[in-house]
Amino acid sequence: MAIMFNQHLMTVAFGILGNFISFLVFLVPVTTFYRIYKRKTTESFQCLPYLVALFSSMLWLYYAMVNGHAFLLITINSFGCVIETIYIVMFIAYAPIENRKLAIKILFIMNIGAFTLILLTTQFFLKGNQQVIVIGWICVAFSVCVFAAPLSIVAHVIRTKSVEFMPFNLSFCLTVSAIMWFGYGISLKDICIAIPNVIGFVLGLVQMILYVIYKNIRAIQNVAVETELPESPIKNIVIIRTIGDDVLIPVEIQRYMKNNNDEIKEDAAAAVEVVELQGVNRHEPKIQEKSFQTLNDIHQDESPV
């Protein structure tokens, strides 16, 4: 009696924890869809994970109702059906026309067509325990798809070395949720609940490892870009020669791109005026000037002031 009580208590504990973690998992995409709402575009986000998650919630809800011994599956999957439907409606509203058509097509084929076929087949052709077993293994197959769905973005992550569209918090919550529901399935001695969560734990762990690897690579690349020396514009040097002193004045080379003698003399004269303002006697004899032009030829011009 005590063993049965402890087992029942363990089942309830794992079920409540599983509900809580799964509730967080369902809410993880809220930030994603808030971003979609603000920007009015779905960017590179994919709709398939949400369509598969909705289908899985529908199947598990059906399985829990037929089974009759997994009430805590009913609570969380009812919530899952509602929230995933909201996500899909928002995705269709803001997706580009091609992505919108694809999402609607998958929705009708999988979530409406396939589920209706499963429902009618199991209701009219299967009875009793056989019905529970068949629905349970169908749920196992699609639960694996739910855990694997976020991996559809892995190719994009590897190609771009960016984890922007593979959030770590979602992978972490899926992994913890898999542990909780595995415990719930074991305590109920329900293999259909336990098996997919073993696979879910492994896939969630893989996603977290990929996130850590590519997040570090991206961080290193960002540091490298930030520490690059800024390019300084090429400068020409105008040398103003006075008696006993050389005054070096850097001048942007763009000012000397044209090989025009008049322009060179005007800039050199302007430079001499700057020197005079700084205290050079304009009546001092034999002041010479040179202008070095970094073009095809080096033009030199000396003239007394």
PDB file of C-alpha atoms in Angstrom:
ATOM      1  CA  MET A   1       0.000   0.000   0.000  1.00  0.00           C
ATOM      2  CA  ALA A   2       2.815   2.389   0.921  1.00  0.00           C
ATOM      3  CA  ILE A   3       4.652   1.505  -2.310  1.00  0.00           C
ATOM      4  CA  MET A   4       1.533   2.264  -4.352  1.00  0.00           C
ATOM      5  CA  PHE A   5       1.093   5.553  -2.497  1.00  0.00           C
ATOM      6  CA  ASN A   6       4.706   6.549  -3.116  1.00  0.00           C
ATOM      7  CA  GLN A   7       4.422   5.609  -6.773  1.00  0.00           C
ATOM      8  CA  HIS A   8       1.252   7.667  -7.118  1.00  0.00           C
ATOM      9  CA  LEU A   9       2.929  10.619  -5.360  1.00  0.00           C
ATOM     10  CA  MET A  10       5.914  10.322  -7.696  1.00  0.00           C
ATOM     11  CA  THR A  11       3.605  10.255 -10.711  1.00  0.00           C
ATOM     12  CA  VAL A  12       1.827  13.402  -9.556  1.00  0.00           C
ATOM     13  CA  ALA A  13       5.136  15.148  -8.775  1.00  0.00           C
ATOM     14  CA  PHE A  14       6.647  14.371 -12.189  1.00  0.00           C
ATOM     15  CA  GLY A  15       3.369  15.303 -13.881  1.00  0.00           C
ATOM     16  CA  ILE A  16       3.136  18.693 -12.157  1.00  0.00           C
ATOM     17  CA  LEU A  17       6.802  19.462 -12.841  1.00  0.00           C
ATOM     18  CA  GLY A  18       6.338  18.311 -16.431  1.00  0.00           C
ATOM     19  CA  ASN A  19       3.337  20.624 -16.770  1.00  0.00           C
ATOM     20  CA  PHE A  20       5.289  23.549 -15.368  1.00  0.00           C
ATOM     21  CA  ILE A  21       8.344  23.041 -17.606  1.00  0.00           C
ATOM     22  CA  SER A  22       6.212  22.336 -20.674  1.00  0.00           C
ATOM     23  CA  PHE A  23       4.249  25.487 -19.929  1.00  0.00           C
ATOM     24  CA  LEU A  24       7.533  27.418 -20.067  1.00  0.00           C
ATOM     25  CA  VAL A  25       8.485  25.604 -23.288  1.00  0.00           C
ATOM     26  CA  PHE A  26       5.240  26.692 -24.908  1.00  0.00           C
ATOM     27  CA  LEU A  27       5.887  30.284 -23.803  1.00  0.00           C
ATOM     28  CA  VAL A  28       9.508  30.440 -25.028  1.00  0.00           C
ATOM     29  CA  PRO A  29       8.531  31.586 -28.566  1.00  0.00           C
ATOM     30  CA  VAL A  30       6.632  34.574 -27.135  1.00  0.00           C
ATOM     31  CA  THR A  31       9.742  36.763 -27.508  1.00  0.00           C
ATOM     32  CA  THR A  32      10.169  35.523 -31.081  1.00  0.00           C
ATOM     33  CA  PHE A  33       6.615  36.390 -32.034  1.00  0.00           C
ATOM     34  CA  TYR A  34       6.803  39.730 -30.246  1.00  0.00           C
ATOM     35  CA  ARG A  35       9.795  40.483 -32.460  1.00  0.00           C
ATOM     36  CA  ILE A  36       7.804  39.347 -35.511  1.00  0.00           C
ATOM     37  CA  TYR A  37       4.915  41.583 -34.450  1.00  0.00           C
ATOM     38  CA  LYS A  38       7.167  44.624 -33.980  1.00  0.00           C
ATOM     39  CA  ARG A  39       9.031  44.152 -37.281  1.00  0.00           C
ATOM     40  CA  LYS A  40       5.986  42.936 -39.231  1.00  0.00           C
ATOM     41  CA  THR A  41       8.050  40.137 -40.784  1.00  0.00           C
ATOM     42  CA  THR A  42       8.937  36.532 -39.921  1.00  0.00           C
ATOM     43  CA  GLU A  43      12.559  36.999 -41.128  1.00  0.00           C
ATOM     44  CA  SER A  44      14.344  33.607 -41.203  1.00  0.00           C
ATOM     45  CA  PHE A  45      12.068  31.924 -38.682  1.00  0.00           C
ATOM     46  CA  GLN A  46      10.372  28.701 -39.780  1.00  0.00           C
ATOM     47  CA  CYS A  47       6.740  27.731 -39.180  1.00  0.00           C
ATOM     48  CA  LEU A  48       7.288  23.949 -39.263  1.00  0.00           C
ATOM     49  CA  PRO A  49       8.263  23.564 -35.559  1.00  0.00           C
ATOM     50  CA  TYR A  50       5.009  25.217 -34.458  1.00  0.00           C
ATOM     51  CA  LEU A  51       2.866  23.176 -36.849  1.00  0.00           C
ATOM     52  CA  VAL A  52       4.477  19.955 -35.639  1.00  0.00           C
ATOM     53  CA  ALA A  53       4.131  21.041 -31.998  1.00  0.00           C
ATOM     54  CA  LEU A  54       0.425  21.728 -32.542  1.00  0.00           C
ATOM     55  CA  PHE A  55      -0.084  18.343 -34.166  1.00  0.00           C
ATOM     56  CA  SER A  56       1.768  16.619 -31.328  1.00  0.00           C
ATOM     57  CA  SER A  57      -0.372  18.397 -28.710  1.00  0.00           C
ATOM     58  CA  MET A  58      -3.523  17.339 -30.547  1.00  0.00           C
ATOM     59  CA  LEU A  59      -2.364  13.706 -30.652  1.00  0.00           C
ATOM     60  CA  TRP A  60      -1.311  13.587 -26.977  1.00  0.00           C
ATOM     61  CA  LEU A  61      -4.587  15.178 -25.955  1.00  0.00           C
ATOM     62  CA  TYR A  62      -6.443  12.497 -27.893  1.00  0.00           C
ATOM     63  CA  TYR A  63      -4.230   9.755 -26.406  1.00  0.00           C
ATOM     64  CA  ALA A  64      -4.774  11.011 -22.831  1.00  0.00           C
ATOM     65  CA  MET A  65      -8.550  11.053 -23.319  1.00  0.00           C
ATOM     66  CA  VAL A  66      -8.579   7.514 -24.728  1.00  0.00           C
ATOM     67  CA  ASN A  67      -6.129   6.220 -22.118  1.00  0.00           C
ATOM     68  CA  GLY A  68      -7.994   7.634 -19.127  1.00  0.00           C
ATOM     69  CA  HIS A  69      -4.965   7.346 -16.792  1.00  0.00           C
ATOM     70  CA  ALA A  70      -2.916  10.398 -17.789  1.00  0.00           C
ATOM     71  CA  PHE A  71      -4.953  13.396 -16.691  1.00  0.00           C
ATOM     72  CA  LEU A  72      -1.891  15.678 -16.430  1.00  0.00           C
ATOM     73  CA  LEU A  73      -1.308  15.157 -20.146  1.00  0.00           C
ATOM     74  CA  ILE A  74      -4.738  16.648 -20.817  1.00  0.00           C
ATOM     75  CA  THR A  75      -4.039  19.897 -18.945  1.00  0.00           C
ATOM     76  CA  ILE A  76      -0.746  20.775 -20.634  1.00  0.00           C
ATOM     77  CA  ASN A  77      -1.688  19.667 -24.148  1.00  0.00           C
ATOM     78  CA  SER A  78      -4.930  21.637 -24.034  1.00  0.00           C
ATOM     79  CA  PHE A  79      -2.851  24.722 -23.325  1.00  0.00           C
ATOM     80  CA  GLY A  80      -0.406  23.666 -26.035  1.00  0.00           C
ATOM     81  CA  CYS A  81      -3.143  23.499 -28.674  1.00  0.00           C
ATOM     82  CA  VAL A  82      -4.304  27.019 -27.832  1.00  0.00           C
ATOM     83  CA  ILE A  83      -0.880  28.711 -27.726  1.00  0.00           C
ATOM     84  CA  GLU A  84       0.493  26.966 -30.825  1.00  0.00           C
ATOM     85  CA  THR A  85      -2.614  27.985 -32.768  1.00  0.00           C
ATOM     86  CA  ILE A  86      -1.946  31.619 -31.811  1.00  0.00           C
ATOM     87  CA  TYR A  87       1.679  31.332 -32.979  1.00  0.00           C
ATOM     88  CA  ILE A  88       0.650  29.841 -36.319  1.00  0.00           C
ATOM     89  CA  VAL A  89      -1.976  32.520 -36.947  1.00  0.00           C
ATOM     90  CA  MET A  90       0.613  35.247 -36.271  1.00  0.00           C
ATOM     91  CA  PHE A  91       3.155  33.545 -38.521  1.00  0.00           C
ATOM     92  CA  ILE A  92       0.689  33.326 -41.394  1.00  0.00           C
ATOM     93  CA  ALA A  93      -0.282  36.976 -40.886  1.00  0.00           C
ATOM     94  CA  TYR A  94       3.296  38.316 -41.133  1.00  0.00           C
ATOM     95  CA  ALA A  95       5.035  35.751 -43.364  1.00  0.00           C
ATOM     96  CA  PRO A  96       6.006  36.497 -46.997  1.00  0.00           C
ATOM     97  CA  ILE A  97       3.522  35.193 -49.520  1.00  0.00           C
ATOM     98  CA  GLU A  98       5.467  32.016 -50.372  1.00  0.00           C
ATOM     99  CA  ASN A  99       6.059  31.071 -46.708  1.00  0.00           C
ATOM    100  CA  ARG A 100       2.414  31.843 -45.963  1.00  0.00           C
ATOM    101  CA  LYS A 101       1.199  29.511 -48.680  1.00  0.00           C
ATOM    102  CA  LEU A 102       3.537  26.755 -47.473  1.00  0.00           C
ATOM    103  CA  ALA A 103       2.381  27.127 -43.854  1.00  0.00           C
ATOM    104  CA  ILE A 104      -1.305  26.971 -44.832  1.00  0.00           C
ATOM    105  CA  LYS A 105      -0.651  23.963 -47.046  1.00  0.00           C
ATOM    106  CA  ILE A 106       1.100  22.031 -44.243  1.00  0.00           C
ATOM    107  CA  LEU A 107      -1.621  23.070 -41.780  1.00  0.00           C
ATOM    108  CA  PHE A 108      -4.389  21.589 -43.925  1.00  0.00           C
ATOM    109  CA  ILE A 109      -2.466  18.449 -44.867  1.00  0.00           C
ATOM    110  CA  MET A 110      -1.043  17.554 -41.443  1.00  0.00           C
ATOM    111  CA  ASN A 111      -3.002  19.276 -38.685  1.00  0.00           C
ATOM    112  CA  ILE A 112      -6.428  18.918 -40.245  1.00  0.00           C
ATOM    113  CA  GLY A 113      -6.220  16.138 -42.836  1.00  0.00           C
ATOM    114  CA  ALA A 114      -3.857  13.695 -41.113  1.00  0.00           C
ATOM    115  CA  PHE A 115      -5.382  14.187 -37.651  1.00  0.00           C
ATOM    116  CA  THR A 116      -8.900  13.632 -38.996  1.00  0.00           C
ATOM    117  CA  LEU A 117      -7.719  10.444 -40.715  1.00  0.00           C
ATOM    118  CA  ILE A 118      -6.125   9.140 -37.499  1.00  0.00           C
ATOM    119  CA  LEU A 119      -9.198  10.038 -35.483  1.00  0.00           C
ATOM    120  CA  LEU A 120     -11.643   8.275 -37.828  1.00  0.00           C
ATOM    121  CA  THR A 121      -9.404   5.221 -38.316  1.00  0.00           C
ATOM    122  CA  THR A 122      -8.798   4.600 -34.617  1.00  0.00           C
ATOM    123  CA  GLN A 123     -12.414   5.248 -33.680  1.00  0.00           C
ATOM    124  CA  PHE A 124     -14.031   2.962 -36.266  1.00  0.00           C
ATOM    125  CA  PHE A 125     -11.430   0.241 -36.843  1.00  0.00           C
ATOM    126  CA  LEU A 126      -9.758  -0.179 -33.430  1.00  0.00           C
ATOM    127  CA  LYS A 127     -11.240  -0.937 -30.053  1.00  0.00           C
ATOM    128  CA  GLY A 128     -10.102  -1.151 -26.447  1.00  0.00           C
ATOM    129  CA  ASN A 129      -6.432  -1.658 -25.609  1.00  0.00           C
ATOM    130  CA  GLN A 130      -5.440  -1.956 -29.264  1.00  0.00           C
ATOM    131  CA  GLN A 131      -6.751   1.541 -29.854  1.00  0.00           C
ATOM    132  CA  VAL A 132      -4.643   2.916 -26.980  1.00  0.00           C
ATOM    133  CA  ILE A 133      -1.486   1.164 -28.218  1.00  0.00           C
ATOM    134  CA  VAL A 134      -1.810   2.406 -31.816  1.00  0.00           C
ATOM    135  CA  ILE A 135      -2.536   6.001 -30.790  1.00  0.00           C
ATOM    136  CA  GLY A 136       0.330   5.848 -28.291  1.00  0.00           C
ATOM    137  CA  TRP A 137       2.919   4.813 -30.901  1.00  0.00           C
ATOM    138  CA  ILE A 138       1.670   7.456 -33.299  1.00  0.00           C
ATOM    139  CA  CYS A 139       2.242   9.967 -30.501  1.00  0.00           C
ATOM    140  CA  VAL A 140       5.765   8.588 -30.006  1.00  0.00           C
ATOM    141  CA  ALA A 141       6.603   9.193 -33.682  1.00  0.00           C
ATOM    142  CA  PHE A 142       5.391  12.757 -33.704  1.00  0.00           C
ATOM    143  CA  SER A 143       6.920  13.605 -30.329  1.00  0.00           C
ATOM    144  CA  VAL A 144      10.309  12.771 -31.825  1.00  0.00           C
ATOM    145  CA  CYS A 145       9.465  15.178 -34.654  1.00  0.00           C
ATOM    146  CA  VAL A 146       8.685  17.896 -32.083  1.00  0.00           C
ATOM    147  CA  PHE A 147      12.064  17.457 -30.415  1.00  0.00           C
ATOM    148  CA  ALA A 148      13.851  17.313 -33.778  1.00  0.00           C
ATOM    149  CA  ALA A 149      11.960  20.234 -35.376  1.00  0.00           C
ATOM    150  CA  PRO A 150      14.296  22.952 -33.994  1.00  0.00           C
ATOM    151  CA  LEU A 151      17.192  21.111 -35.671  1.00  0.00           C
ATOM    152  CA  SER A 152      15.819  22.286 -39.021  1.00  0.00           C
ATOM    153  CA  ILE A 153      17.682  25.534 -38.396  1.00  0.00           C
ATOM    154  CA  VAL A 154      20.985  23.766 -37.623  1.00  0.00           C
ATOM    155  CA  ALA A 155      22.112  23.917 -41.262  1.00  0.00           C
ATOM    156  CA  HIS A 156      21.528  27.670 -41.207  1.00  0.00           C
ATOM    157  CA  VAL A 157      23.502  27.967 -37.952  1.00  0.00           C
ATOM    158  CA  ILE A 158      26.465  26.022 -39.362  1.00  0.00           C
ATOM    159  CA  ARG A 159      26.448  27.980 -42.612  1.00  0.00           C
ATOM    160  CA  THR A 160      26.213  31.449 -41.037  1.00  0.00           C
ATOM    161  CA  LYS A 161      27.969  30.631 -37.746  1.00  0.00           C
ATOM    162  CA  SER A 162      25.147  32.509 -36.039  1.00  0.00           C
ATOM    163  CA  VAL A 163      22.816  31.153 -33.326  1.00  0.00           C
ATOM    164  CA  GLU A 164      20.389  34.069 -33.563  1.00  0.00           C
ATOM    165  CA  PHE A 165      17.567  31.828 -34.764  1.00  0.00           C
ATOM    166  CA  MET A 166      18.288  28.869 -32.456  1.00  0.00           C
ATOM    167  CA  PRO A 167      17.555  30.144 -28.943  1.00  0.00           C
ATOM    168  CA  PHE A 168      19.354  28.381 -26.102  1.00  0.00           C
ATOM    169  CA  ASN A 169      16.488  28.767 -23.623  1.00  0.00           C
ATOM    170  CA  LEU A 170      14.178  26.709 -25.873  1.00  0.00           C
ATOM    171  CA  SER A 171      16.701  23.860 -26.166  1.00  0.00           C
ATOM    172  CA  PHE A 172      17.314  23.925 -22.403  1.00  0.00           C
ATOM    173  CA  CYS A 173      13.603  23.837 -21.545  1.00  0.00           C
ATOM    174  CA  LEU A 174      12.992  20.977 -23.987  1.00  0.00           C
ATOM    175  CA  THR A 175      15.775  18.965 -22.357  1.00  0.00           C
ATOM    176  CA  VAL A 176      14.476  19.494 -18.811  1.00  0.00           C
ATOM    177  CA  SER A 177      10.901  18.819 -19.957  1.00  0.00           C
ATOM    178  CA  ALA A 178      12.019  15.512 -21.498  1.00  0.00           C
ATOM    179  CA  ILE A 179      13.494  14.456 -18.142  1.00  0.00           C
ATOM    180  CA  MET A 180      10.273  15.274 -16.285  1.00  0.00           C
ATOM    181  CA  TRP A 181       7.979  13.466 -18.714  1.00  0.00           C
ATOM    182  CA  PHE A 182      10.313  10.476 -18.833  1.00  0.00           C
ATOM    183  CA  GLY A 183       9.896  10.193 -15.053  1.00  0.00           C
ATOM    184  CA  TYR A 184       6.133  10.572 -15.443  1.00  0.00           C
ATOM    185  CA  GLY A 185       6.007   7.780 -18.032  1.00  0.00           C
ATOM    186  CA  ILE A 186       8.173   5.442 -15.945  1.00  0.00           C
ATOM    187  CA  SER A 187       6.048   6.006 -12.838  1.00  0.00           C
ATOM    188  CA  LEU A 188       2.901   5.254 -14.884  1.00  0.00           C
ATOM    189  CA  LYS A 189       4.667   2.294 -16.557  1.00  0.00           C
ATOM    190  CA  ASP A 190       3.651   3.827 -19.882  1.00  0.00           C
ATOM    191  CA  ILE A 191       6.370   3.153 -22.459  1.00  0.00           C
ATOM    192  CA  CYS A 192       4.706   5.411 -25.020  1.00  0.00           C
ATOM    193  CA  ILE A 193       5.299   8.408 -22.748  1.00  0.00           C
ATOM    194  CA  ALA A 194       8.792   7.378 -21.636  1.00  0.00           C
ATOM    195  CA  ILE A 195      10.489   6.471 -24.953  1.00  0.00           C
ATOM    196  CA  PRO A 196      10.128   9.747 -26.906  1.00  0.00           C
ATOM    197  CA  ASN A 197      11.475  11.711 -23.974  1.00  0.00           C
ATOM    198  CA  VAL A 198      14.726   9.727 -23.999  1.00  0.00           C
ATOM    199  CA  ILE A 199      15.195  10.835 -27.614  1.00  0.00           C
ATOM    200  CA  GLY A 200      14.092  14.344 -26.668  1.00  0.00           C
ATOM    201  CA  PHE A 201      16.774  14.550 -23.989  1.00  0.00           C
ATOM    202  CA  VAL A 202      19.519  13.515 -26.451  1.00  0.00           C
ATOM    203  CA  LEU A 203      18.373  15.936 -29.172  1.00  0.00           C
ATOM    204  CA  GLY A 204      18.021  18.804 -26.704  1.00  0.00           C
ATOM    205  CA  LEU A 205      21.542  18.155 -25.448  1.00  0.00           C
ATOM    206  CA  VAL A 206      22.885  18.245 -29.023  1.00  0.00           C
ATOM    207  CA  GLN A 207      21.195  21.595 -29.640  1.00  0.00           C
ATOM    208  CA  MET A 208      22.731  23.104 -26.494  1.00  0.00           C
ATOM    209  CA  ILE A 209      26.210  21.886 -27.482  1.00  0.00           C
ATOM    210  CA  LEU A 210      25.845  23.419 -30.958  1.00  0.00           C
ATOM    211  CA  TYR A 211      24.689  26.669 -29.399  1.00  0.00           C
ATOM    212  CA  VAL A 212      27.735  26.875 -27.132  1.00  0.00           C
ATOM    213  CA  ILE A 213      30.148  26.073 -29.995  1.00  0.00           C
ATOM    214  CA  TYR A 214      28.804  28.595 -32.497  1.00  0.00           C
ATOM    215  CA  LYS A 215      28.103  31.272 -29.925  1.00  0.00           C
ATOM    216  CA  ASN A 216      31.807  31.283 -28.974  1.00  0.00           C
ATOM    217  CA  ILE A 217      32.918  31.345 -32.621  1.00  0.00           C
ATOM    218  CA  ARG A 218      30.654  34.301 -33.319  1.00  0.00           C
ATOM    219  CA  ALA A 219      31.923  36.131 -30.242  1.00  0.00           C
ATOM    220  CA  ILE A 220      35.549  35.685 -31.364  1.00  0.00           C
ATOM    221  CA  GLN A 221      34.707  37.014 -34.835  1.00  0.00           C
ATOM    222  CA  ASN A 222      32.973  40.050 -33.354  1.00  0.00           C
ATOM    223  CA  VAL A 223      36.007  40.834 -31.182  1.00  0.00           C
ATOM    224  CA  ALA A 224      38.274  40.521 -34.217  1.00  0.00           C
ATOM    225  CA  VAL A 225      36.122  42.957 -36.198  1.00  0.00           C
ATOM    226  CA  GLU A 226      35.978  45.458 -33.343  1.00  0.00           C
ATOM    227  CA  THR A 227      39.765  45.411 -32.833  1.00  0.00           C
ATOM    228  CA  GLU A 228      40.655  46.021 -36.472  1.00  0.00           C
ATOM    229  CA  LEU A 229      42.621  49.219 -36.921  1.00  0.00           C
ATOM    230  CA  PRO A 230      40.624  51.899 -38.736  1.00  0.00           C
ATOM    231  CA  GLU A 231      41.885  52.808 -42.138  1.00  0.00           C
ATOM    232  CA  SER A 232      43.563  56.229 -42.101  1.00  0.00           C
ATOM    233  CA  PRO A 233      43.295  58.351 -45.218  1.00  0.00           C
ATOM    234  CA  ILE A 234      46.466  58.676 -47.307  1.00  0.00           C
ATOM    235  CA  LYS A 235      48.046  62.026 -46.758  1.00  0.00           C
ATOM    236  CA  ASN A 236      50.491  64.099 -48.764  1.00  0.00           C
ATOM    237  CA  ILE A 237      53.205  66.158 -47.150  1.00  0.00           C
ATOM    238  CA  VAL A 238      53.807  69.776 -48.067  1.00  0.00           C
ATOM    239  CA  ILE A 239      57.269  70.915 -46.949  1.00  0.00           C
ATOM    240  CA  ILE A 240      57.622  74.653 -46.344  1.00  0.00           C
ATOM    241  CA  ARG A 241      61.342  75.485 -46.268  1.00  0.00           C
ATOM    242  CA  THR A 242      62.488  78.596 -44.431  1.00  0.00           C
ATOM    243  CA  ILE A 243      66.040  79.530 -43.464  1.00  0.00           C
ATOM    244  CA  GLY A 244      67.123  76.967 -40.883  1.00  0.00           C
ATOM    245  CA  ASP A 245      63.652  75.415 -40.344  1.00  0.00           C
ATOM    246  CA  ASP A 246      61.459  72.879 -42.153  1.00  0.00           C
ATOM    247  CA  VAL A 247      57.731  72.963 -41.418  1.00  0.00           C
ATOM    248  CA  LEU A 248      55.910  69.684 -42.311  1.00  0.00           C
ATOM    249  CA  ILE A 249      52.195  70.068 -42.951  1.00  0.00           C
ATOM    250  CA  PRO A 250      50.148  66.898 -43.712  1.00  0.00           C
ATOM    251  CA  VAL A 251      47.480  67.491 -46.327  1.00  0.00           C
ATOM    252  CA  GLU A 252      44.741  65.113 -47.476  1.00  0.00           C
ATOM    253  CA  ILE A 253      45.867  63.557 -50.742  1.00  0.00           C
ATOM    254  CA  GLN A 254      42.426  64.023 -52.229  1.00  0.00           C
ATOM    255  CA  ARG A 255      43.195  67.715 -52.481  1.00  0.00           C
ATOM    256  CA  TYR A 256      46.045  66.916 -54.837  1.00  0.00           C
ATOM    257  CA  MET A 257      44.486  64.288 -57.026  1.00  0.00           C
ATOM    258  CA  LYS A 258      44.578  66.576 -60.058  1.00  0.00           C
ATOM    259  CA  ASN A 259      47.983  67.306 -61.498  1.00  0.00           C
ATOM    260  CA  ASN A 260      47.367  70.993 -61.876  1.00  0.00           C
ATOM    261  CA  ASN A 261      50.216  73.433 -61.262  1.00  0.00           C
ATOM    262  CA  ASP A 262      47.898  76.273 -60.294  1.00  0.00           C
ATOM    263  CA  GLU A 263      46.138  74.192 -57.631  1.00  0.00           C
ATOM    264  CA  ILE A 264      49.472  73.050 -56.174  1.00  0.00           C
ATOM    265  CA  LYS A 265      50.718  76.613 -55.942  1.00  0.00           C
ATOM    266  CA  GLU A 266      47.475  77.786 -54.323  1.00  0.00           C
ATOM    267  CA  ASP A 267      47.674  75.074 -51.617  1.00  0.00           C
ATOM    268  CA  ALA A 268      51.350  75.754 -51.022  1.00  0.00           C
ATOM    269  CA  ALA A 269      50.665  79.492 -50.729  1.00  0.00           C
ATOM    270  CA  ALA A 270      47.872  78.770 -48.246  1.00  0.00           C
ATOM    271  CA  ALA A 271      50.250  76.633 -46.201  1.00  0.00           C
ATOM    272  CA  VAL A 272      52.815  79.463 -46.151  1.00  0.00           C
ATOM    273  CA  GLU A 273      50.155  81.820 -44.827  1.00  0.00           C
ATOM    274  CA  VAL A 274      49.461  79.365 -41.990  1.00  0.00           C
ATOM    275  CA  VAL A 275      53.144  79.346 -41.090  1.00  0.00           C
ATOM    276  CA  GLU A 276      53.274  83.141 -41.178  1.00  0.00           C
ATOM    277  CA  LEU A 277      50.373  83.346 -38.760  1.00  0.00           C
ATOM    278  CA  GLN A 278      52.317  81.142 -36.370  1.00  0.00           C
ATOM    279  CA  GLY A 279      55.166  83.694 -36.153  1.00  0.00           C
ATOM    280  CA  VAL A 280      57.278  83.268 -39.281  1.00  0.00           C
ATOM    281  CA  ASN A 281      58.464  86.643 -40.580  1.00  0.00           C
ATOM    282  CA  ARG A 282      56.993  87.177 -44.023  1.00  0.00           C
ATOM    283  CA  HIS A 283      59.986  89.415 -44.952  1.00  0.00           C
ATOM    284  CA  GLU A 284      62.573  86.748 -44.144  1.00  0.00           C
ATOM    285  CA  PRO A 285      64.586  86.089 -47.329  1.00  0.00           C
ATOM    286  CA  LYS A 286      64.807  82.943 -49.391  1.00  0.00           C
ATOM    287  CA  ILE A 287      61.736  81.097 -48.155  1.00  0.00           C
ATOM    288  CA  GLN A 288      61.208  78.082 -50.361  1.00  0.00           C
ATOM    289  CA  GLU A 289      58.387  75.648 -50.686  1.00  0.00           C
ATOM    290  CA  LYS A 290      58.056  72.111 -51.968  1.00  0.00           C
ATOM    291  CA  SER A 291      55.008  70.103 -52.743  1.00  0.00           C
ATOM    292  CA  PHE A 292      55.313  66.378 -53.195  1.00  0.00           C
ATOM    293  CA  GLN A 293      52.490  64.965 -55.259  1.00  0.00           C
ATOM    294  CA  THR A 294      51.814  61.171 -54.854  1.00  0.00           C
ATOM    295  CA  LEU A 295      50.558  60.626 -58.344  1.00  0.00           C
ATOM    296  CA  ASN A 296      52.240  59.069 -61.333  1.00  0.00           C
ATOM    297  CA  ASP A 297      55.096  61.665 -61.098  1.00  0.00           C
ATOM    298  CA  ILE A 298      56.429  63.651 -58.129  1.00  0.00           C
ATOM    299  CA  HIS A 299      55.956  67.283 -58.935  1.00  0.00           C
ATOM    300  CA  GLN A 300      58.363  69.700 -57.277  1.00  0.00           C
ATOM    301  CA  ASP A 301      57.956  73.424 -57.316  1.00  0.00           C
ATOM    302  CA  GLU A 302      60.274  75.933 -55.591  1.00  0.00           C
ATOM    303  CA  SER A 303      59.474  79.617 -55.591  1.00  0.00           C
ATOM    304  CA  PRO A 304      60.625  82.468 -53.296  1.00  0.00           C
ATOM    305  CA  VAL A 305      58.097  84.212 -51.161  1.00  0.00           C
TER     306      VAL A 305
END
